[in-house]
Amino acid sequence: MTTNNYDAALEAFAAYCADRHAAAIAAIYLGGSVARGDHTPGRSDIDLFVVLNERDAQVEHDIARQAELLGQRHLPALLRFNPEPVSATFTSLGEIDEEASFLGAGFEYHNFVATARRIYGEDLLPRLPEPDESRAQDIAQFGLNMLHALAQAQDQAQVVPELSAFLFSPIFRSAAIGLATQGVYVGGKRETVEAFAAAYPNLPRMNAALGRAYALWQAWGERDLSAEEAVELGQICKDFVGGAYELWCV
């Protein structure tokens, strides 16, 4: 699987939306690693954010179903470990204007404005409200609390290689969210490892854990992890997210 598969899925999605729902859609943005250009073909999924003129359940269902079909068609290798290789999330112009939208909300604002890629419609980035610092901090702490609860509930006995994809995200996500509370905004995994080391050189265990998670991520980009590596990753997830929670929330 190559970047051509990703390009084909994006082109097909934008064409479908333009053909079927042009009047309902203000803009479509691509986010995540594919937008940044540091994705791993055959491993990374596609995150799409659809801004509607007004929320419409039928339109959202139709577009979400098309995203699902395009994932099955263009990124079938991901279905082994991700039921949604292409996902669409929805918001509206009204929600953006009322500061009730998830899009670029809180600590996400700086990364979204810097890395999101518009693939259809008008440029809405100038319309996104820059977040109040205290609200951004509150959202970041809420995110860390959620990740901590999920990581601590993880059953190590159920960690298998097929679940590896779901273990990387909490690790790097918790590091990035925590760094955002310090005014450091990062998105990519390597960038996150480097930024954390620069910000917290006095935390060697957490730096070692984050570095090891990145090494396992690179290995996973080339092959499935072994059972032993999957268990190790599960423990790193639990320990690192727990450490991040204590560092920034307690």
PDB file of C-alpha atoms in Angstrom:
ATOM      1  CA  MET A   1       0.000   0.000   0.000  1.00  0.00           C
ATOM      2  CA  THR A   2       1.349   3.443  -0.965  1.00  0.00           C
ATOM      3  CA  THR A   3       0.454   7.099  -0.633  1.00  0.00           C
ATOM      4  CA  ASN A   4      -1.447   6.672  -3.916  1.00  0.00           C
ATOM      5  CA  ASN A   5      -4.126   4.761  -2.015  1.00  0.00           C
ATOM      6  CA  TYR A   6      -4.521   7.683   0.364  1.00  0.00           C
ATOM      7  CA  ASP A   7      -4.638  10.236  -2.443  1.00  0.00           C
ATOM      8  CA  ALA A   8      -7.239   8.164  -4.290  1.00  0.00           C
ATOM      9  CA  ALA A   9      -9.440   7.913  -1.179  1.00  0.00           C
ATOM     10  CA  LEU A  10      -9.247  11.655  -0.562  1.00  0.00           C
ATOM     11  CA  GLU A  11      -9.980  12.545  -4.177  1.00  0.00           C
ATOM     12  CA  ALA A  12     -12.945  10.172  -4.258  1.00  0.00           C
ATOM     13  CA  PHE A  13     -14.322  11.543  -0.984  1.00  0.00           C
ATOM     14  CA  ALA A  14     -14.066  15.176  -2.098  1.00  0.00           C
ATOM     15  CA  ALA A  15     -15.630  14.339  -5.472  1.00  0.00           C
ATOM     16  CA  TYR A  16     -18.522  12.482  -3.850  1.00  0.00           C
ATOM     17  CA  CYS A  17     -19.233  15.334  -1.455  1.00  0.00           C
ATOM     18  CA  ALA A  18     -19.070  17.919  -4.242  1.00  0.00           C
ATOM     19  CA  ASP A  19     -21.402  15.861  -6.420  1.00  0.00           C
ATOM     20  CA  ARG A  20     -23.965  14.845  -3.795  1.00  0.00           C
ATOM     21  CA  HIS A  21     -23.875  17.432  -1.015  1.00  0.00           C
ATOM     22  CA  ALA A  22     -22.237  20.609  -2.292  1.00  0.00           C
ATOM     23  CA  ALA A  23     -25.085  22.810  -1.054  1.00  0.00           C
ATOM     24  CA  ALA A  24     -24.802  21.423   2.470  1.00  0.00           C
ATOM     25  CA  ILE A  25     -21.030  21.585   2.938  1.00  0.00           C
ATOM     26  CA  ALA A  26     -19.015  24.684   3.801  1.00  0.00           C
ATOM     27  CA  ALA A  27     -15.615  22.961   3.931  1.00  0.00           C
ATOM     28  CA  ILE A  28     -13.803  19.677   4.416  1.00  0.00           C
ATOM     29  CA  TYR A  29     -10.478  19.445   6.216  1.00  0.00           C
ATOM     30  CA  LEU A  30      -7.980  16.615   6.435  1.00  0.00           C
ATOM     31  CA  GLY A  31      -6.275  16.237   9.803  1.00  0.00           C
ATOM     32  CA  GLY A  32      -3.857  13.972  11.614  1.00  0.00           C
ATOM     33  CA  SER A  33      -0.700  12.381  10.258  1.00  0.00           C
ATOM     34  CA  VAL A  34      -1.914  12.280   6.652  1.00  0.00           C
ATOM     35  CA  ALA A  35      -2.384  16.061   6.707  1.00  0.00           C
ATOM     36  CA  ARG A  36       1.053  16.519   8.287  1.00  0.00           C
ATOM     37  CA  GLY A  37       2.656  14.195   5.739  1.00  0.00           C
ATOM     38  CA  ASP A  38       4.262  11.930   8.335  1.00  0.00           C
ATOM     39  CA  HIS A  39       1.805   9.048   8.032  1.00  0.00           C
ATOM     40  CA  THR A  40       2.757   5.409   7.517  1.00  0.00           C
ATOM     41  CA  PRO A  41       1.035   3.890   4.469  1.00  0.00           C
ATOM     42  CA  GLY A  42      -0.834   0.755   5.439  1.00  0.00           C
ATOM     43  CA  ARG A  43      -0.979   1.779   9.108  1.00  0.00           C
ATOM     44  CA  SER A  44      -2.232   5.361   9.392  1.00  0.00           C
ATOM     45  CA  ASP A  45      -5.919   6.133   9.001  1.00  0.00           C
ATOM     46  CA  ILE A  46      -7.535   9.174   7.390  1.00  0.00           C
ATOM     47  CA  ASP A  47      -9.230  11.744   9.641  1.00  0.00           C
ATOM     48  CA  LEU A  48     -11.708  14.011   7.856  1.00  0.00           C
ATOM     49  CA  PHE A  49     -13.594  16.938   9.363  1.00  0.00           C
ATOM     50  CA  VAL A  50     -16.711  18.045   7.522  1.00  0.00           C
ATOM     51  CA  VAL A  51     -18.128  21.500   8.266  1.00  0.00           C
ATOM     52  CA  LEU A  52     -21.787  21.737   7.284  1.00  0.00           C
ATOM     53  CA  ASN A  53     -23.738  24.932   6.761  1.00  0.00           C
ATOM     54  CA  GLU A  54     -26.270  23.404   9.143  1.00  0.00           C
ATOM     55  CA  ARG A  55     -26.285  20.075  10.977  1.00  0.00           C
ATOM     56  CA  ASP A  56     -28.249  17.462   9.009  1.00  0.00           C
ATOM     57  CA  ALA A  57     -28.449  13.888  10.280  1.00  0.00           C
ATOM     58  CA  GLN A  58     -29.268  12.395   6.887  1.00  0.00           C
ATOM     59  CA  VAL A  59     -26.412  14.176   5.128  1.00  0.00           C
ATOM     60  CA  GLU A  60     -24.014  13.155   7.888  1.00  0.00           C
ATOM     61  CA  HIS A  61     -25.121   9.520   7.690  1.00  0.00           C
ATOM     62  CA  ASP A  62     -24.689   9.477   3.918  1.00  0.00           C
ATOM     63  CA  ILE A  63     -21.217  11.047   4.017  1.00  0.00           C
ATOM     64  CA  ALA A  64     -20.066   8.854   6.906  1.00  0.00           C
ATOM     65  CA  ARG A  65     -21.200   5.755   5.014  1.00  0.00           C
ATOM     66  CA  GLN A  66     -19.272   6.877   1.931  1.00  0.00           C
ATOM     67  CA  ALA A  67     -16.148   7.390   4.048  1.00  0.00           C
ATOM     68  CA  GLU A  68     -16.571   3.851   5.395  1.00  0.00           C
ATOM     69  CA  LEU A  69     -16.886   2.403   1.880  1.00  0.00           C
ATOM     70  CA  LEU A  70     -13.863   4.321   0.625  1.00  0.00           C
ATOM     71  CA  GLY A  71     -11.807   3.009   3.522  1.00  0.00           C
ATOM     72  CA  GLN A  72     -12.756  -0.545   2.620  1.00  0.00           C
ATOM     73  CA  ARG A  73     -11.958   0.055  -1.039  1.00  0.00           C
ATOM     74  CA  HIS A  74      -8.725   2.022  -0.867  1.00  0.00           C
ATOM     75  CA  LEU A  75      -7.203   1.072   2.517  1.00  0.00           C
ATOM     76  CA  PRO A  76      -8.277  -2.552   3.047  1.00  0.00           C
ATOM     77  CA  ALA A  77      -5.044  -3.494   4.840  1.00  0.00           C
ATOM     78  CA  LEU A  78      -6.051  -1.280   7.766  1.00  0.00           C
ATOM     79  CA  LEU A  79      -9.216  -3.270   8.410  1.00  0.00           C
ATOM     80  CA  ARG A  80      -7.157  -5.871  10.304  1.00  0.00           C
ATOM     81  CA  PHE A  81      -6.784  -3.470  13.202  1.00  0.00           C
ATOM     82  CA  ASN A  82      -8.987  -0.460  12.442  1.00  0.00           C
ATOM     83  CA  PRO A  83     -12.679  -0.746  11.561  1.00  0.00           C
ATOM     84  CA  GLU A  84     -12.675   2.805  10.162  1.00  0.00           C
ATOM     85  CA  PRO A  85      -9.675   3.432   7.891  1.00  0.00           C
ATOM     86  CA  VAL A  86     -11.430   6.590   6.696  1.00  0.00           C
ATOM     87  CA  SER A  87     -13.585   8.475   9.207  1.00  0.00           C
ATOM     88  CA  ALA A  88     -15.603  11.666   8.924  1.00  0.00           C
ATOM     89  CA  THR A  89     -16.508  13.848  11.896  1.00  0.00           C
ATOM     90  CA  PHE A  90     -19.062  16.641  11.588  1.00  0.00           C
ATOM     91  CA  THR A  91     -19.620  20.135  12.855  1.00  0.00           C
ATOM     92  CA  SER A  92     -21.340  23.260  11.540  1.00  0.00           C
ATOM     93  CA  LEU A  93     -20.709  26.935  10.910  1.00  0.00           C
ATOM     94  CA  GLY A  94     -23.106  27.796  13.713  1.00  0.00           C
ATOM     95  CA  GLU A  95     -21.218  25.604  16.186  1.00  0.00           C
ATOM     96  CA  ILE A  96     -17.942  27.248  15.181  1.00  0.00           C
ATOM     97  CA  ASP A  97     -19.358  30.754  15.580  1.00  0.00           C
ATOM     98  CA  GLU A  98     -20.880  29.859  18.951  1.00  0.00           C
ATOM     99  CA  GLU A  99     -17.575  28.302  20.089  1.00  0.00           C
ATOM    100  CA  ALA A 100     -19.425  25.019  20.542  1.00  0.00           C
ATOM    101  CA  SER A 101     -17.456  23.069  17.930  1.00  0.00           C
ATOM    102  CA  PHE A 102     -14.699  20.535  18.558  1.00  0.00           C
ATOM    103  CA  LEU A 103     -12.880  21.865  15.479  1.00  0.00           C
ATOM    104  CA  GLY A 104      -9.710  23.599  16.594  1.00  0.00           C
ATOM    105  CA  ALA A 105     -11.078  23.781  20.134  1.00  0.00           C
ATOM    106  CA  GLY A 106      -8.900  24.489  23.133  1.00  0.00           C
ATOM    107  CA  PHE A 107      -5.346  23.161  22.977  1.00  0.00           C
ATOM    108  CA  GLU A 108      -6.086  21.710  19.502  1.00  0.00           C
ATOM    109  CA  TYR A 109      -6.315  25.167  17.940  1.00  0.00           C
ATOM    110  CA  HIS A 110      -2.642  25.787  17.212  1.00  0.00           C
ATOM    111  CA  ASN A 111      -1.967  22.344  15.745  1.00  0.00           C
ATOM    112  CA  PHE A 112      -5.119  22.424  13.635  1.00  0.00           C
ATOM    113  CA  VAL A 113      -4.410  25.857  12.181  1.00  0.00           C
ATOM    114  CA  ALA A 114      -0.799  24.858  11.467  1.00  0.00           C
ATOM    115  CA  THR A 115      -1.330  21.415   9.948  1.00  0.00           C
ATOM    116  CA  ALA A 116      -4.924  20.858   8.761  1.00  0.00           C
ATOM    117  CA  ARG A 117      -5.328  20.600   5.000  1.00  0.00           C
ATOM    118  CA  ARG A 118      -8.436  21.881   3.267  1.00  0.00           C
ATOM    119  CA  ILE A 119      -9.581  19.497   0.535  1.00  0.00           C
ATOM    120  CA  TYR A 120     -12.927  21.091  -0.305  1.00  0.00           C
ATOM    121  CA  GLY A 121     -14.851  24.321   0.167  1.00  0.00           C
ATOM    122  CA  GLU A 122     -13.971  27.674   1.664  1.00  0.00           C
ATOM    123  CA  ASP A 123     -11.103  28.522   3.997  1.00  0.00           C
ATOM    124  CA  LEU A 124     -12.581  28.554   7.487  1.00  0.00           C
ATOM    125  CA  LEU A 125      -9.379  28.789   9.510  1.00  0.00           C
ATOM    126  CA  PRO A 126      -9.707  32.574  10.003  1.00  0.00           C
ATOM    127  CA  ARG A 127     -13.190  31.921  11.364  1.00  0.00           C
ATOM    128  CA  LEU A 128     -12.017  29.610  14.135  1.00  0.00           C
ATOM    129  CA  PRO A 129     -11.945  31.464  17.460  1.00  0.00           C
ATOM    130  CA  GLU A 130      -8.575  31.499  19.169  1.00  0.00           C
ATOM    131  CA  PRO A 131      -9.157  29.810  22.513  1.00  0.00           C
ATOM    132  CA  ASP A 132      -9.062  31.430  25.895  1.00  0.00           C
ATOM    133  CA  GLU A 133      -5.994  30.097  27.714  1.00  0.00           C
ATOM    134  CA  SER A 134      -7.863  28.943  30.811  1.00  0.00           C
ATOM    135  CA  ARG A 135     -10.460  27.093  28.721  1.00  0.00           C
ATOM    136  CA  ALA A 136      -7.691  25.453  26.685  1.00  0.00           C
ATOM    137  CA  GLN A 137      -6.081  24.279  29.936  1.00  0.00           C
ATOM    138  CA  ASP A 138      -9.395  22.887  31.177  1.00  0.00           C
ATOM    139  CA  ILE A 139      -9.963  20.944  27.953  1.00  0.00           C
ATOM    140  CA  ALA A 140      -6.411  19.601  28.047  1.00  0.00           C
ATOM    141  CA  GLN A 141      -6.784  18.383  31.624  1.00  0.00           C
ATOM    142  CA  PHE A 142     -10.113  16.779  30.786  1.00  0.00           C
ATOM    143  CA  GLY A 143      -8.443  14.954  27.880  1.00  0.00           C
ATOM    144  CA  LEU A 144      -5.652  13.700  30.115  1.00  0.00           C
ATOM    145  CA  ASN A 145      -8.140  12.499  32.708  1.00  0.00           C
ATOM    146  CA  MET A 146     -10.003  10.510  30.053  1.00  0.00           C
ATOM    147  CA  LEU A 147      -6.806   8.942  28.687  1.00  0.00           C
ATOM    148  CA  HIS A 148      -5.664   8.074  32.202  1.00  0.00           C
ATOM    149  CA  ALA A 149      -8.932   6.329  32.996  1.00  0.00           C
ATOM    150  CA  LEU A 150      -8.774   4.317  29.774  1.00  0.00           C
ATOM    151  CA  ALA A 151      -5.128   3.345  30.238  1.00  0.00           C
ATOM    152  CA  GLN A 152      -5.591   2.246  33.831  1.00  0.00           C
ATOM    153  CA  ALA A 153      -8.605   0.138  32.877  1.00  0.00           C
ATOM    154  CA  GLN A 154      -6.555  -1.748  30.305  1.00  0.00           C
ATOM    155  CA  ASP A 155      -6.309  -5.494  30.958  1.00  0.00           C
ATOM    156  CA  GLN A 156      -2.728  -6.587  30.294  1.00  0.00           C
ATOM    157  CA  ALA A 157      -3.864 -10.168  29.784  1.00  0.00           C
ATOM    158  CA  GLN A 158      -5.827  -9.071  26.721  1.00  0.00           C
ATOM    159  CA  VAL A 159      -2.998  -7.188  25.011  1.00  0.00           C
ATOM    160  CA  VAL A 160      -2.313  -8.891  21.687  1.00  0.00           C
ATOM    161  CA  PRO A 161      -0.412  -7.698  18.578  1.00  0.00           C
ATOM    162  CA  GLU A 162      -3.661  -6.895  16.748  1.00  0.00           C
ATOM    163  CA  LEU A 163      -4.456  -4.273  19.392  1.00  0.00           C
ATOM    164  CA  SER A 164      -1.136  -2.462  19.049  1.00  0.00           C
ATOM    165  CA  ALA A 165      -2.660   0.277  16.922  1.00  0.00           C
ATOM    166  CA  PHE A 166      -4.900   1.323  19.825  1.00  0.00           C
ATOM    167  CA  LEU A 167      -2.026   1.530  22.316  1.00  0.00           C
ATOM    168  CA  PHE A 168       0.197   4.037  20.514  1.00  0.00           C
ATOM    169  CA  SER A 169      -2.381   6.807  20.439  1.00  0.00           C
ATOM    170  CA  PRO A 170      -2.873   7.267  24.228  1.00  0.00           C
ATOM    171  CA  ILE A 171       0.897   7.415  24.769  1.00  0.00           C
ATOM    172  CA  PHE A 172       1.690  10.111  22.229  1.00  0.00           C
ATOM    173  CA  ARG A 173      -1.628  11.843  22.704  1.00  0.00           C
ATOM    174  CA  SER A 174      -1.093  12.247  26.442  1.00  0.00           C
ATOM    175  CA  ALA A 175       2.418  13.633  25.866  1.00  0.00           C
ATOM    176  CA  ALA A 176       1.171  16.112  23.264  1.00  0.00           C
ATOM    177  CA  ILE A 177      -1.768  17.236  25.406  1.00  0.00           C
ATOM    178  CA  GLY A 178       0.469  17.697  28.420  1.00  0.00           C
ATOM    179  CA  LEU A 179       2.996  19.701  26.428  1.00  0.00           C
ATOM    180  CA  ALA A 180       0.153  21.893  25.192  1.00  0.00           C
ATOM    181  CA  THR A 181      -0.601  22.847  28.797  1.00  0.00           C
ATOM    182  CA  GLN A 182       2.933  24.268  28.863  1.00  0.00           C
ATOM    183  CA  GLY A 183       2.435  26.197  25.626  1.00  0.00           C
ATOM    184  CA  VAL A 184       4.284  23.665  23.467  1.00  0.00           C
ATOM    185  CA  TYR A 185       2.200  22.474  20.511  1.00  0.00           C
ATOM    186  CA  VAL A 186       3.260  19.337  18.669  1.00  0.00           C
ATOM    187  CA  GLY A 187       1.534  16.788  16.474  1.00  0.00           C
ATOM    188  CA  GLY A 188       3.889  14.216  14.990  1.00  0.00           C
ATOM    189  CA  LYS A 189       5.268  11.375  17.093  1.00  0.00           C
ATOM    190  CA  ARG A 190       8.949  12.142  16.551  1.00  0.00           C
ATOM    191  CA  GLU A 191       8.293  15.823  17.219  1.00  0.00           C
ATOM    192  CA  THR A 192       6.504  14.853  20.435  1.00  0.00           C
ATOM    193  CA  VAL A 193       9.421  12.704  21.637  1.00  0.00           C
ATOM    194  CA  GLU A 194      11.906  15.503  20.977  1.00  0.00           C
ATOM    195  CA  ALA A 195       9.730  18.210  22.550  1.00  0.00           C
ATOM    196  CA  PHE A 196       9.127  16.145  25.682  1.00  0.00           C
ATOM    197  CA  ALA A 197      12.859  15.481  26.104  1.00  0.00           C
ATOM    198  CA  ALA A 198      13.589  19.185  25.726  1.00  0.00           C
ATOM    199  CA  ALA A 199      10.876  20.216  28.187  1.00  0.00           C
ATOM    200  CA  TYR A 200      11.523  17.497  30.797  1.00  0.00           C
ATOM    201  CA  PRO A 201      15.169  16.381  30.721  1.00  0.00           C
ATOM    202  CA  ASN A 202      14.877  15.536  34.434  1.00  0.00           C
ATOM    203  CA  LEU A 203      12.373  12.714  33.775  1.00  0.00           C
ATOM    204  CA  PRO A 204      14.604   9.959  32.341  1.00  0.00           C
ATOM    205  CA  ARG A 205      12.111   7.131  32.873  1.00  0.00           C
ATOM    206  CA  MET A 206       9.329   8.885  31.041  1.00  0.00           C
ATOM    207  CA  ASN A 207      11.705   9.925  28.258  1.00  0.00           C
ATOM    208  CA  ALA A 208      12.942   6.343  27.920  1.00  0.00           C
ATOM    209  CA  ALA A 209       9.370   5.036  27.801  1.00  0.00           C
ATOM    210  CA  LEU A 210       8.347   7.558  25.160  1.00  0.00           C
ATOM    211  CA  GLY A 211      11.452   6.802  23.113  1.00  0.00           C
ATOM    212  CA  ARG A 212      10.780   3.075  23.326  1.00  0.00           C
ATOM    213  CA  ALA A 213       7.174   3.613  22.234  1.00  0.00           C
ATOM    214  CA  TYR A 214       8.462   5.519  19.212  1.00  0.00           C
ATOM    215  CA  ALA A 215      10.887   2.686  18.370  1.00  0.00           C
ATOM    216  CA  LEU A 216       8.017   0.203  18.563  1.00  0.00           C
ATOM    217  CA  TRP A 217       5.930   2.506  16.363  1.00  0.00           C
ATOM    218  CA  GLN A 218       8.671   2.494  13.738  1.00  0.00           C
ATOM    219  CA  ALA A 219       8.896  -1.297  13.935  1.00  0.00           C
ATOM    220  CA  TRP A 220       5.115  -1.588  13.650  1.00  0.00           C
ATOM    221  CA  GLY A 221       5.273   0.476  10.472  1.00  0.00           C
ATOM    222  CA  GLU A 222       7.261  -2.353   8.884  1.00  0.00           C
ATOM    223  CA  ARG A 223       5.782  -5.449  10.513  1.00  0.00           C
ATOM    224  CA  ASP A 224       3.368  -6.707  13.154  1.00  0.00           C
ATOM    225  CA  LEU A 225       4.679  -6.536  16.691  1.00  0.00           C
ATOM    226  CA  SER A 226       5.480  -9.780  18.455  1.00  0.00           C
ATOM    227  CA  ALA A 227       3.355 -10.898  21.389  1.00  0.00           C
ATOM    228  CA  GLU A 228       6.127  -9.826  23.772  1.00  0.00           C
ATOM    229  CA  GLU A 229       6.421  -6.394  22.148  1.00  0.00           C
ATOM    230  CA  ALA A 230       2.660  -5.917  22.326  1.00  0.00           C
ATOM    231  CA  VAL A 231       2.648  -6.664  26.049  1.00  0.00           C
ATOM    232  CA  GLU A 232       5.586  -4.285  26.520  1.00  0.00           C
ATOM    233  CA  LEU A 233       3.715  -1.577  24.634  1.00  0.00           C
ATOM    234  CA  GLY A 234       0.660  -2.138  26.797  1.00  0.00           C
ATOM    235  CA  GLN A 235       2.738  -1.624  29.936  1.00  0.00           C
ATOM    236  CA  ILE A 236       4.357   1.504  28.489  1.00  0.00           C
ATOM    237  CA  CYS A 237       0.886   2.851  27.735  1.00  0.00           C
ATOM    238  CA  LYS A 238      -0.304   2.280  31.273  1.00  0.00           C
ATOM    239  CA  ASP A 239       2.842   3.653  32.897  1.00  0.00           C
ATOM    240  CA  PHE A 240       3.410   6.656  30.647  1.00  0.00           C
ATOM    241  CA  VAL A 241      -0.181   7.867  30.651  1.00  0.00           C
ATOM    242  CA  GLY A 242      -0.218   7.413  34.423  1.00  0.00           C
ATOM    243  CA  GLY A 243       2.967   9.463  34.681  1.00  0.00           C
ATOM    244  CA  ALA A 244       1.526  12.176  32.446  1.00  0.00           C
ATOM    245  CA  TYR A 245      -1.584  12.321  34.626  1.00  0.00           C
ATOM    246  CA  GLU A 246       0.531  12.762  37.771  1.00  0.00           C
ATOM    247  CA  LEU A 247       2.745  15.344  36.070  1.00  0.00           C
ATOM    248  CA  TRP A 248       0.011  17.591  34.751  1.00  0.00           C
ATOM    249  CA  CYS A 249      -3.209  16.783  36.598  1.00  0.00           C
ATOM    250  CA  VAL A 250      -2.398  15.878  40.206  1.00  0.00           C
TER     251      VAL A 250
END
